Tab-separated table of C-alpha atoms in Angstrom:
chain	number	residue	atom	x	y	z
A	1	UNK	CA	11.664	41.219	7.350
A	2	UNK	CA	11.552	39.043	10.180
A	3	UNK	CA	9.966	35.731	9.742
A	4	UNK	CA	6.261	35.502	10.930
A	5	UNK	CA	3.983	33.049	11.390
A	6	UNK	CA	1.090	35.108	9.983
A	7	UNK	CA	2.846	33.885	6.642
A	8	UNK	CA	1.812	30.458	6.340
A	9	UNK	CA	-1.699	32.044	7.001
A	10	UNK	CA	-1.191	33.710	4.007
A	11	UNK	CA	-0.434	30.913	2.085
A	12	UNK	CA	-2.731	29.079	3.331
A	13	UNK	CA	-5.385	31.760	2.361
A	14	UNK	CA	-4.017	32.164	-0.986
A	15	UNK	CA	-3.835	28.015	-1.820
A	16	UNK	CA	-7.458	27.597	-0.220
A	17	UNK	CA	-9.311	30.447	-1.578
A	18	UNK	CA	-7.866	30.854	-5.052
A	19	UNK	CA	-8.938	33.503	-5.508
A	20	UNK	CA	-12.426	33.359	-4.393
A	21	UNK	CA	-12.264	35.506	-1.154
A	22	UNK	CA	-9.944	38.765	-0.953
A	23	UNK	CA	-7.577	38.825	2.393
A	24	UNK	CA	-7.552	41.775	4.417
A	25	UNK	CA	-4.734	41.857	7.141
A	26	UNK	CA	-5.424	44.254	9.876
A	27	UNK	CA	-3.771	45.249	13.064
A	28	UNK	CA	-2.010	48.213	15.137
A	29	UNK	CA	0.196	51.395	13.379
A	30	UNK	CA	3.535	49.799	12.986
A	31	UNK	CA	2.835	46.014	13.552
A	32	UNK	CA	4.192	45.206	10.267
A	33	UNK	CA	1.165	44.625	8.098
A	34	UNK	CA	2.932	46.381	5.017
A	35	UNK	CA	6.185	44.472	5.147
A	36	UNK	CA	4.092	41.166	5.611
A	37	UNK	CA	2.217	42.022	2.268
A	38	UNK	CA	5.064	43.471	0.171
A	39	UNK	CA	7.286	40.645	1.277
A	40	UNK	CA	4.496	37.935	0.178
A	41	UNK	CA	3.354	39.390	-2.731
A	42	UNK	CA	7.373	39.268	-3.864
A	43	UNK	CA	8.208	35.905	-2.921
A	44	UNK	CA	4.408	34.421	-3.804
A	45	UNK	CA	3.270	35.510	-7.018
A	46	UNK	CA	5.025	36.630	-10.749
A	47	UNK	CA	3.939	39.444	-10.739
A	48	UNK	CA	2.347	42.220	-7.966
A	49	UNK	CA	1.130	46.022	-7.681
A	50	UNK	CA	0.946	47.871	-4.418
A	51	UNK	CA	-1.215	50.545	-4.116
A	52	UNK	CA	-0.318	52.635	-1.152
A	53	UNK	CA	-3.529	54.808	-0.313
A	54	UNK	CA	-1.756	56.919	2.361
A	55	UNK	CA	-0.221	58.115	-0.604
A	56	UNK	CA	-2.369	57.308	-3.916
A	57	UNK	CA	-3.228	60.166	-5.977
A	58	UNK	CA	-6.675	61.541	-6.742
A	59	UNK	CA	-5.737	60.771	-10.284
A	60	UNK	CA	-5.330	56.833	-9.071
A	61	UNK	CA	-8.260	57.150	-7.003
A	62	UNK	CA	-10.267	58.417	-9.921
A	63	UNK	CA	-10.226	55.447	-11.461
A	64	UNK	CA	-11.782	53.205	-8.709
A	65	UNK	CA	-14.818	55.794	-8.869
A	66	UNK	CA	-15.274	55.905	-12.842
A	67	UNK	CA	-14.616	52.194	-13.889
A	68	UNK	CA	-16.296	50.584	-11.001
A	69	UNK	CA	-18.977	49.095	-13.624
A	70	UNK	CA	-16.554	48.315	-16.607
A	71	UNK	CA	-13.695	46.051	-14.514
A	72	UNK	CA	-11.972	45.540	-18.015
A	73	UNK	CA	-11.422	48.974	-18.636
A	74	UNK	CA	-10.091	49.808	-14.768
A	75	UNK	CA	-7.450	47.496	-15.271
A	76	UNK	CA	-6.356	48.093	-18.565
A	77	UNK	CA	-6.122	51.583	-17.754
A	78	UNK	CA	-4.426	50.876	-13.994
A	79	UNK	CA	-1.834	48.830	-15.785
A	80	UNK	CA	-1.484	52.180	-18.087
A	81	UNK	CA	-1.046	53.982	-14.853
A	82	UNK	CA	1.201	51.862	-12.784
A	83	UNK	CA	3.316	50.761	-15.464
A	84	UNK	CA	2.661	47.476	-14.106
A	85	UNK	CA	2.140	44.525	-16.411
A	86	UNK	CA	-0.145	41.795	-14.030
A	87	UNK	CA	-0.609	38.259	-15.892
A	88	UNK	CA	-3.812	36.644	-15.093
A	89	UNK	CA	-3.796	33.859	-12.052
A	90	UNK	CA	-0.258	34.717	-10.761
A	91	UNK	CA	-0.634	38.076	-9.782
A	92	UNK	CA	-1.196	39.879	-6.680
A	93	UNK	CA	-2.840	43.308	-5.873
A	94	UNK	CA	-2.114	44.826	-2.651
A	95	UNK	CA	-4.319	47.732	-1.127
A	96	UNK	CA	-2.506	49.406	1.475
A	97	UNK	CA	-3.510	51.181	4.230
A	98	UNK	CA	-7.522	50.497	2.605
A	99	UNK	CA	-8.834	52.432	5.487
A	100	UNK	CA	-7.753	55.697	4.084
A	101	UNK	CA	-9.783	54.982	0.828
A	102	UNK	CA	-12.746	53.247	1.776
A	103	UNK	CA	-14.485	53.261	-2.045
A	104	UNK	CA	-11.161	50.806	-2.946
A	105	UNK	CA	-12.267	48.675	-0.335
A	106	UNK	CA	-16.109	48.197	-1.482
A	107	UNK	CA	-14.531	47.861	-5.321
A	108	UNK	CA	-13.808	44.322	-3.755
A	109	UNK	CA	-16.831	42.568	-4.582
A	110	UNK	CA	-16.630	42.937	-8.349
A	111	UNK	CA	-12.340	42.679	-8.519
A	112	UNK	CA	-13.227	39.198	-6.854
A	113	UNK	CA	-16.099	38.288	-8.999
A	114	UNK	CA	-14.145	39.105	-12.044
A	115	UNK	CA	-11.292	36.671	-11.185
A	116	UNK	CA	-8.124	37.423	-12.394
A	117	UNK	CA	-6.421	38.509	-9.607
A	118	UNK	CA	-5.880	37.805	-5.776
A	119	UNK	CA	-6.339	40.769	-3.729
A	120	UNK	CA	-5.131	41.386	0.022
A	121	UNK	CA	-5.925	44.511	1.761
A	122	UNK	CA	-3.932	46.187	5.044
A	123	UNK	CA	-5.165	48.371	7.316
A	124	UNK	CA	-5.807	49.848	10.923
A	125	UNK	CA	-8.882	51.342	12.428
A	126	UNK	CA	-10.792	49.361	9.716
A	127	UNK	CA	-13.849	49.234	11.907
A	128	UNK	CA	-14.367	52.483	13.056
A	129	UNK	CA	-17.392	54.532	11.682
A	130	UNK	CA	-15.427	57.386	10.152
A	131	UNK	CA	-13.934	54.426	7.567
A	132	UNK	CA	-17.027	52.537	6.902
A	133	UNK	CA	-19.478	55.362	6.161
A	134	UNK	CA	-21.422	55.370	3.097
A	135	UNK	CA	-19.825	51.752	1.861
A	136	UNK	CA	-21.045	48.515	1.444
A	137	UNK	CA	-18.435	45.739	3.463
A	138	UNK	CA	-17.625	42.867	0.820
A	139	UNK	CA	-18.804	40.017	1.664
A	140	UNK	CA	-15.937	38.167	0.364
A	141	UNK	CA	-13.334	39.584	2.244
A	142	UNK	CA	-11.738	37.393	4.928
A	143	UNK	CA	-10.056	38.891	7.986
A	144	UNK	CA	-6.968	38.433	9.806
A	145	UNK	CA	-5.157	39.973	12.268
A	146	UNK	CA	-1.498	40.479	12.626
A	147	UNK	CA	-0.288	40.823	15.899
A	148	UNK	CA	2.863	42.283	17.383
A	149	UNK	CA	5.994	39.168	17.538
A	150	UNK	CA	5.172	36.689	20.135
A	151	UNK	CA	7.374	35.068	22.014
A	152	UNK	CA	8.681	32.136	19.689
A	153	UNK	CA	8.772	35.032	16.887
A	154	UNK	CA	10.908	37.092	18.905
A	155	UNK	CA	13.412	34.369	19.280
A	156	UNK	CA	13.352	33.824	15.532
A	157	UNK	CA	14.420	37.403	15.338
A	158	UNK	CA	17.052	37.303	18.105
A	159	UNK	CA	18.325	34.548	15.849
A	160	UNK	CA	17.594	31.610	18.737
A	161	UNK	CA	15.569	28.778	15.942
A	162	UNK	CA	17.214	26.349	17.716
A	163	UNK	CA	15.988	27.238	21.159
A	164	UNK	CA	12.400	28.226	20.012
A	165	UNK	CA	12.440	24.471	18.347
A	166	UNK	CA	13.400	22.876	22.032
A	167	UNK	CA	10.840	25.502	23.625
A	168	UNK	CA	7.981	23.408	21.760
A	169	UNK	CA	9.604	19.973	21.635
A	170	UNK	CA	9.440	20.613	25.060
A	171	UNK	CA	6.050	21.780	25.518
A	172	UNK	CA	4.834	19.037	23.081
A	173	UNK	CA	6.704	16.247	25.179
A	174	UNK	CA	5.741	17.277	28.309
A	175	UNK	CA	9.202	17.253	29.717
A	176	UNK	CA	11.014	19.922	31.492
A	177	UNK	CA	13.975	21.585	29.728
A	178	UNK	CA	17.348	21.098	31.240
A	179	UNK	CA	18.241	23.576	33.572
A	180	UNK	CA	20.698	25.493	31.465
A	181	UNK	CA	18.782	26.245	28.986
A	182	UNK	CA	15.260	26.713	30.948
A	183	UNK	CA	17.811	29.414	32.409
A	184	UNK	CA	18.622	30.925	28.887
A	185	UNK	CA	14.868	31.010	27.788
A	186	UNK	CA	13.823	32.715	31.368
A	187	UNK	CA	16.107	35.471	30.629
A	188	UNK	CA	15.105	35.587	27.269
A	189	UNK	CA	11.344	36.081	27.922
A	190	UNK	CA	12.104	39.014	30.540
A	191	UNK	CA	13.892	40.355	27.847
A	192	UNK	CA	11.294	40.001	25.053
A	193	UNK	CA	8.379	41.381	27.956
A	194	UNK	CA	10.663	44.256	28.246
A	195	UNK	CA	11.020	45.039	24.326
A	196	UNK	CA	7.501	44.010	23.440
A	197	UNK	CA	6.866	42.892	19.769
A	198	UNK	CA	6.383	45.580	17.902
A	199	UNK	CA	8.521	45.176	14.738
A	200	UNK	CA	10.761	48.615	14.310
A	201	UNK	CA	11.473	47.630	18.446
A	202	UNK	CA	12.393	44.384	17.834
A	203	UNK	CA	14.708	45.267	15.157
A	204	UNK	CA	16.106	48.246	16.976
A	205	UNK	CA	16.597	45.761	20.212
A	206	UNK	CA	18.546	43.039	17.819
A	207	UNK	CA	20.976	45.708	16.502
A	208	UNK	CA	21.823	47.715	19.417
A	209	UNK	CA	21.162	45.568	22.757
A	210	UNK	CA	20.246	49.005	24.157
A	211	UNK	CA	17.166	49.533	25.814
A	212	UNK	CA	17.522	53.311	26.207
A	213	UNK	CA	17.636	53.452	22.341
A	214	UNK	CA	14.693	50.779	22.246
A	215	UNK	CA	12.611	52.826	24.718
A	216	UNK	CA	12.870	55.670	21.939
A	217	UNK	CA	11.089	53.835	19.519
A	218	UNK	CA	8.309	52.707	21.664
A	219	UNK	CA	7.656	56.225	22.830
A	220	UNK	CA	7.594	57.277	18.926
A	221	UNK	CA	4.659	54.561	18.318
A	222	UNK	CA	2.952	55.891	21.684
A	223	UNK	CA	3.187	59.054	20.373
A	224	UNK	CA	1.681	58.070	17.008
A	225	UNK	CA	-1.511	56.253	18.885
A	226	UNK	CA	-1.987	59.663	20.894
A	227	UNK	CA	-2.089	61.379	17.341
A	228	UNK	CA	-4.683	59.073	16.032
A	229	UNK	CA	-6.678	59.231	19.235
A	230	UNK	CA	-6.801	62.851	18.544
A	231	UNK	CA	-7.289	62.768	14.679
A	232	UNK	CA	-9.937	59.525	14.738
A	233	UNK	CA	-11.914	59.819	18.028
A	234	UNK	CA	-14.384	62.358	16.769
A	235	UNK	CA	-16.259	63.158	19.795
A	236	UNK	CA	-15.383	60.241	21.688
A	237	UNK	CA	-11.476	61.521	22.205
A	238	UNK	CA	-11.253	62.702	24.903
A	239	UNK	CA	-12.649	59.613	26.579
A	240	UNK	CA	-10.377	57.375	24.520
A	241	UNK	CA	-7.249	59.003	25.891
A	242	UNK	CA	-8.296	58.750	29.321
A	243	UNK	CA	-9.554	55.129	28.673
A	244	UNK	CA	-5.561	54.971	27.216
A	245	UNK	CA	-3.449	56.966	30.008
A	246	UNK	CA	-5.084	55.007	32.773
A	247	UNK	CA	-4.210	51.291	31.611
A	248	UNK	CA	-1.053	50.749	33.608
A	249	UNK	CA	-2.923	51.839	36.390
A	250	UNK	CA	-5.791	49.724	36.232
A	251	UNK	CA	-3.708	46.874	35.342
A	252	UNK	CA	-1.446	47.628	38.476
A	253	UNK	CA	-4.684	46.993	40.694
A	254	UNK	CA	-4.910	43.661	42.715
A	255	UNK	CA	-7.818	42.573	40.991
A	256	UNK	CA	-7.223	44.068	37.214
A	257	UNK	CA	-10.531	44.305	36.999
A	258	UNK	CA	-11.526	47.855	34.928
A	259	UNK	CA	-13.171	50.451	37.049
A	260	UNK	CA	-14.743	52.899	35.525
A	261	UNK	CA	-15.130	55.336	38.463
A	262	UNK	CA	-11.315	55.434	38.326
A	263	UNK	CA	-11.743	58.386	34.870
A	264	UNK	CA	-14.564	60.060	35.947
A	265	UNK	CA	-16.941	59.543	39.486
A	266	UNK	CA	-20.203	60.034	37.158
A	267	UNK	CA	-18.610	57.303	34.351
A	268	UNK	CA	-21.472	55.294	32.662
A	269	UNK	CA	-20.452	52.368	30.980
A	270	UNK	CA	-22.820	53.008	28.008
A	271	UNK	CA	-20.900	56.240	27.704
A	272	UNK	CA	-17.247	55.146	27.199
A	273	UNK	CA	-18.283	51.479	25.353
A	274	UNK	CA	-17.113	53.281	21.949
A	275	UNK	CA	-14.141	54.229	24.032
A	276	UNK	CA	-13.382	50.762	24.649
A	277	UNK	CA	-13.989	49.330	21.033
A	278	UNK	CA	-11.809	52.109	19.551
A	279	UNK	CA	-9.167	50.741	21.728
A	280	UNK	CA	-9.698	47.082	20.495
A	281	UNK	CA	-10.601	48.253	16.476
A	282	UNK	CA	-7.689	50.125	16.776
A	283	UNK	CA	-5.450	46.932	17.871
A	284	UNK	CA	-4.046	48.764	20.979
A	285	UNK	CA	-5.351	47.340	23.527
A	286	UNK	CA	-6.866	43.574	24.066
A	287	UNK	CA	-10.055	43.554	26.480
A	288	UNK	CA	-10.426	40.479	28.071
A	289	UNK	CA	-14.283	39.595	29.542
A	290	UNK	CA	-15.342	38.371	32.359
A	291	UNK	CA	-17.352	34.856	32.299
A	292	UNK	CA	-20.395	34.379	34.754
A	293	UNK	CA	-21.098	30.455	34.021
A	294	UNK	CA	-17.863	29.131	32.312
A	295	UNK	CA	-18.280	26.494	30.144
A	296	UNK	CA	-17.063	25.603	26.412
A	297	UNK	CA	-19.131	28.184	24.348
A	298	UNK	CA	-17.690	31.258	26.749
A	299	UNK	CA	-18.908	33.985	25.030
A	300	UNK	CA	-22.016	32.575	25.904
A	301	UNK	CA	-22.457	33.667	29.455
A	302	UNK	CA	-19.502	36.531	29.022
A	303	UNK	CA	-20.716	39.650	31.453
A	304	UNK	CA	-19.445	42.566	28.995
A	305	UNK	CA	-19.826	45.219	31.728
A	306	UNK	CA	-17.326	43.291	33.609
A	307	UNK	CA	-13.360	43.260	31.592
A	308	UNK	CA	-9.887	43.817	32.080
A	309	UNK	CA	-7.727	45.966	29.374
A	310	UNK	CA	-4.898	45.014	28.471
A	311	UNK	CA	-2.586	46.133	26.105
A	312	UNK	CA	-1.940	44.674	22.756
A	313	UNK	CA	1.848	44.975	23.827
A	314	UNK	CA	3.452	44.839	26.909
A	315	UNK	CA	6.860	46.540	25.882
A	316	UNK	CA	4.567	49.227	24.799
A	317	UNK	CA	2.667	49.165	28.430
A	318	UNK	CA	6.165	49.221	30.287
A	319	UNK	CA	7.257	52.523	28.082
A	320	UNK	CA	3.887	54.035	29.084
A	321	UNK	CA	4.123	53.250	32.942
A	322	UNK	CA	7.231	55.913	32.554
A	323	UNK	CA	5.487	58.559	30.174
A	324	UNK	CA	5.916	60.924	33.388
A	325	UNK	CA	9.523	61.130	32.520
A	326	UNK	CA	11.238	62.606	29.074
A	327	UNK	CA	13.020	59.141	28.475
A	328	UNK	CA	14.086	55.939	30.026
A	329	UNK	CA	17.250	55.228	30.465
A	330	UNK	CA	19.115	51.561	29.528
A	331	UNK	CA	20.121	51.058	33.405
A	332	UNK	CA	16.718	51.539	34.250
A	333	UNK	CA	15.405	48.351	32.247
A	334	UNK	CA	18.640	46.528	33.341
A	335	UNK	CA	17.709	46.941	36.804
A	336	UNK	CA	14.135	45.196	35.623
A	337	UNK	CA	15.812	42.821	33.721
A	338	UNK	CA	17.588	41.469	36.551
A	339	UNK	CA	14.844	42.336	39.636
A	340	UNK	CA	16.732	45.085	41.112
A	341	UNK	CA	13.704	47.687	41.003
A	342	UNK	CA	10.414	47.467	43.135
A	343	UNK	CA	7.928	47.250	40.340
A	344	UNK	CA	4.768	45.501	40.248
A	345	UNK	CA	6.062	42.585	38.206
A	346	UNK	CA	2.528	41.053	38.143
A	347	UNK	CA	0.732	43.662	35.421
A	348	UNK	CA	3.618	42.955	33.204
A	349	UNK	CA	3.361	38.869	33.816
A	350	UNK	CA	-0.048	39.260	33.167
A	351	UNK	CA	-0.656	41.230	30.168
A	352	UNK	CA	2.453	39.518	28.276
A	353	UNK	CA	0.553	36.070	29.291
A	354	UNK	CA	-2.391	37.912	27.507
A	355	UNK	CA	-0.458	38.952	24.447
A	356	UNK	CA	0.713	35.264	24.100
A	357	UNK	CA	-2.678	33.891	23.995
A	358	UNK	CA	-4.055	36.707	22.123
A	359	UNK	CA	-1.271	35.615	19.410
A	360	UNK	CA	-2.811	31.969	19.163
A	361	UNK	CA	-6.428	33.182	18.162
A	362	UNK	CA	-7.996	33.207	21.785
A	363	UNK	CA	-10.384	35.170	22.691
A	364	UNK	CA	-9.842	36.730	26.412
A	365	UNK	CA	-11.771	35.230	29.277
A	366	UNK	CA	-11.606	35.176	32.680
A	367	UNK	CA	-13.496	33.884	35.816
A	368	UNK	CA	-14.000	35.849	39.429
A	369	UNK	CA	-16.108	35.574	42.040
A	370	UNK	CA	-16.114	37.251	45.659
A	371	UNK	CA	-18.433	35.305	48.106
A	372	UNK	CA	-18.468	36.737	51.579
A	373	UNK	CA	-20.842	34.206	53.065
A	374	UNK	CA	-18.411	31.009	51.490
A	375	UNK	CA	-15.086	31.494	50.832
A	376	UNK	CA	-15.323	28.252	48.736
A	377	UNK	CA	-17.248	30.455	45.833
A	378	UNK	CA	-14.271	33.387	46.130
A	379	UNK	CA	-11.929	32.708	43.607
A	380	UNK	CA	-9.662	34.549	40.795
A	381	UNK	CA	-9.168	33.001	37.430
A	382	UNK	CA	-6.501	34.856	35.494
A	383	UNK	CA	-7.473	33.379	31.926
A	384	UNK	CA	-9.822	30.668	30.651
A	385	UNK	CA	-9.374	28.993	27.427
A	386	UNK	CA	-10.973	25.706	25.489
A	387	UNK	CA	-9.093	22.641	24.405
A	388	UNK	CA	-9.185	19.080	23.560
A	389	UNK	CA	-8.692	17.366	26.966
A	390	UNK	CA	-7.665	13.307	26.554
A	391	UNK	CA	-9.436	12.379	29.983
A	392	UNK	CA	-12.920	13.421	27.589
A	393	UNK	CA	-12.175	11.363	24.598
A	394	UNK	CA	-10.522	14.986	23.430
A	395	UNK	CA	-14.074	16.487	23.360
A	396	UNK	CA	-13.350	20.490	24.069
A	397	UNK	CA	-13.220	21.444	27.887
A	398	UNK	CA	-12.611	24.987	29.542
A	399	UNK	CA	-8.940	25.224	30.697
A	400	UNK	CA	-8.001	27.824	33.556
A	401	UNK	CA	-4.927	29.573	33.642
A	402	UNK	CA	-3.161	31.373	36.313
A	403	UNK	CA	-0.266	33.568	36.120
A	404	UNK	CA	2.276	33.969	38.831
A	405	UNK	CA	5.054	36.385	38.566
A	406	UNK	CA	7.288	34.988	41.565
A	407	UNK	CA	8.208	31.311	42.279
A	408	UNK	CA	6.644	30.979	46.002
A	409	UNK	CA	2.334	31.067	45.461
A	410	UNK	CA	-0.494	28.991	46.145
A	411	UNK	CA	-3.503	27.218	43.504
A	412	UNK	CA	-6.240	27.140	45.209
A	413	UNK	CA	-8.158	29.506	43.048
A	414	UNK	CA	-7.578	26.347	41.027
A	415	UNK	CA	-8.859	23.954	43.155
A	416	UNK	CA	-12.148	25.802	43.749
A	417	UNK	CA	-12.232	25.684	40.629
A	418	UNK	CA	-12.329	22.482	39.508
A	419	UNK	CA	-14.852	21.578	42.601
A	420	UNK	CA	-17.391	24.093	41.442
A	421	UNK	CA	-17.520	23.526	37.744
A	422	UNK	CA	-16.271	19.215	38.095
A	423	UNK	CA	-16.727	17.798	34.452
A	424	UNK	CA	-16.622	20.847	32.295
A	425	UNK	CA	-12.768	21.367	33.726
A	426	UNK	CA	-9.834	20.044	32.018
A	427	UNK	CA	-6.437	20.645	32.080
A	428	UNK	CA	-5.604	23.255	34.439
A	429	UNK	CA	-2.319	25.520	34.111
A	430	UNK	CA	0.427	27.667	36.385
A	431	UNK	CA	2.265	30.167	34.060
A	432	UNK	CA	4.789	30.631	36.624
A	433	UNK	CA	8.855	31.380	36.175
A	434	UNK	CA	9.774	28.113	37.276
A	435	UNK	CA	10.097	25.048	34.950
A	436	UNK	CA	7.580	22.344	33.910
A	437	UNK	CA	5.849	20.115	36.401
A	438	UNK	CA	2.957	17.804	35.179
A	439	UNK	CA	0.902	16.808	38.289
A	440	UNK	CA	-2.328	15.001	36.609
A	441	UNK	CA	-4.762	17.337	34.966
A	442	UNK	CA	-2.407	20.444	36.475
A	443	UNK	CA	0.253	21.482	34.268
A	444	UNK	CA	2.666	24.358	35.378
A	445	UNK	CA	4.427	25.672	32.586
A	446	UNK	CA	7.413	28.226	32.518
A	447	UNK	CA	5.942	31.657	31.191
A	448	UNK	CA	8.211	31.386	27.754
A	449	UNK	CA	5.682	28.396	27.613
A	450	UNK	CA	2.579	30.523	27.050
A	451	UNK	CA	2.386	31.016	23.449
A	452	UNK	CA	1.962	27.484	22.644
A	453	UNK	CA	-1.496	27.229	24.476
């Protein structure tokens, strides 16, 4: 398994609640919530039973339905079952895949009010109707979501602990890294943008170094989101897959804004919303809202009609841009790699910038504005964040971000910026693939920078 950082949530979760609050770890098909949970439950606890519902039997599942009123009895007679012998305090019962039993997941609230156990549930489309019907969600269930390997995870994998270490030492110092090895973490990043971080990609990228082979793999999990569009849309299918073929497109527009019009001329937003939050339940895409008055609190004046979608991962978004054809070839991403192909580098910069601060618990903002009559009011604001800014006593302040694919651009979305909205501004940031500069309160980092925001 390859290290994650989603592990020290879990122990964090597991020395905090003790036992008070069940876990449940969601995110995409194939992100690696399984191996997270197996591998913890191994290393964490003395003893540990994982019950698999892709694959439970109804005899198994019979039990959560007769004993859900005598707890003593369901686990004398699980133990029976399972073979399993679970001492009290130090053991840990896994739920996998919960979404494809929901009953198992209700069971929750008396399993945690009994006691003896920790419990920590996985699963995908955990939101959706179809696997909420007819149940009550426990209350004391915490959430968190696993996301596919960013950046500094990527380099764990590749082996680079060294370099990841300098990456932040760097970040944390606010000092550029020398040139060698800003040129070594460049290349790096293209390469990580390129494989995404999806786990079975990663690992497949780290034993061959062959994209073609790599490009496989991602067109295997594409194929597996089509099949659960198909088998978990219901009726709204059909607009989910459109919603899903068309993201490399929008995201290839100027603006990235979402246009509806673009699926169907007659498109209603109100029509294709549960289109959307399929997407987003379903951990494959990341929608990122636009903000009309930004200030900290920015889901406060978030316009919802107005979003970009992005996708949870951009090696994922790069396979899907070349769906037309039956495979892509290794010399085909080399030619990427190193800038040899006309591509539009900028929905790639842009979503992976996304994935990185999706990674680090933000929520997606962004801030645009088109005034004819003054240009001073026309202005783009890739992403918008909040943190502690020193100039304000570090009290919280909205921090814009803009993303730059190419080394020659200007900032004066930024500037506008910080004229318009003065005070409530602090440190503003160019995600650009050039090293770090620190002018004042704007910081341009190097894009292998962007998970540490």
């Amino acid at each position: 398994m390859f290290k994650r950082r989603a592990y020290d949530d879990l122990l964090r979760w597991k020395r905090e609640s003790r036992g008070a609050r069940a876990l449940l770890l969601e995110g995409a098909r194939r992100v690696g919530k399984s191996t997270l949970a197996r591998k913890f439950a191994e290393r964490e606890y003395a003893a540990h039973l994982v019950i698999d519902f892709s694959e439970a039997s109804d005899d198994l599942k019979m039990l959560f339905r007769d004993y859900r009123a005598d707890v003593d009895s369901f686990f004398m007679y699980l133990q029976a079952f399972t073979g399993v012998s679970l001492p009290r305090r130090n053991s840990l019962i896994v739920f996998d895949e919960v979404q494809r039993f929901p009953p198992a997941r209700e069971f929750i609230k008396q399993l945690v009010a009994d006691g003896r156990y920790d419990y920590l549930e996985t699963g995908s489309l955990i939101s959706i109707r179809r696997n909420v019907e007819g149940i009550v969600i426990p209350s004391e269930e915490t959430a968190l979501r696993l996301n596919p390997l960013n950046f500094e995870e990527f380099l764990w994998a590749e082996g680079e602990d060294q370099l990841a270490a300098v990456i932040r030492a760097s970040f944390e110092g606010n000092a550029p890294l020398p040139e060698a090895i800003h040129r070594k973490a460049e290349r790096l990043f293209r390469e990580y943008m390129l494989v995404g971080g999806m786990p079975q990609v990663v690992g497949a990228y780290v034993a061959e170094k062959d994209f073609g082979k790599v490009d496989k793999v991602k067109r295997d999990i594409l194929s597996l989101y089509r099949g659960d569009i198909e088998k978990f849309g219901g009726t709204d299918a059909l607009r989910i897959r459109r919603v899903f073929s068309t993201l490399p497109g929008q995201l290839a527009r100027h603006e990235k804004k979402f246009v509806l019009s673009s699926l169907d001329s007659n498109a209603r937003s109100r029509e294709y919303a549960d289109a959307f939050f399929w997407l987003a339940d379903a951990c494959i895409s990341a929608t990122c809202i636009g903000v009309d008055d930004p200030s900290v609190g920015l889901a406060a004046t978030a316009d919802e009609g107005t979003f970009k979608c992005y996708m949870a991962d951009t090696g994922l978004l790069i396979c899907q841009l070349f769906a037309d054809n039956a495979e892509t070839p290794h010399e085909l991403y080399r030619d990427i790699l190193l800038g040899k192909l006309e591509i539009n580098e900028g929905m790639f910069t842009e979503n992976v910038v996304a994935q990185q601060l999706a990674s680090n618990g933000h929520g997606l903002y962004f801030y645009s504005r088109r005034d004819r009559e003054n240009s001073a009011n026309t202005m783009e604001i890739d992403f918008l964040i909040t943190a502690g800014y020193d100039d304000a006593a570090g009290r919280m302040r909205v921090s814009p971000i803009e993303v730059k694919s190419t080394k020659r651009y200007g900032a004066k979305s930024l500037e506008k910026f910080k004229a318009k909205f003065g005070s409530r501004v602090g440190v503003r940031y160019i995600l650009h693939p050039k090293p770090m500069q620190a002018e004042g309160d704007l910081v341009r980092l190097p894009l292998y920078m962007a998970h540490l925001l």
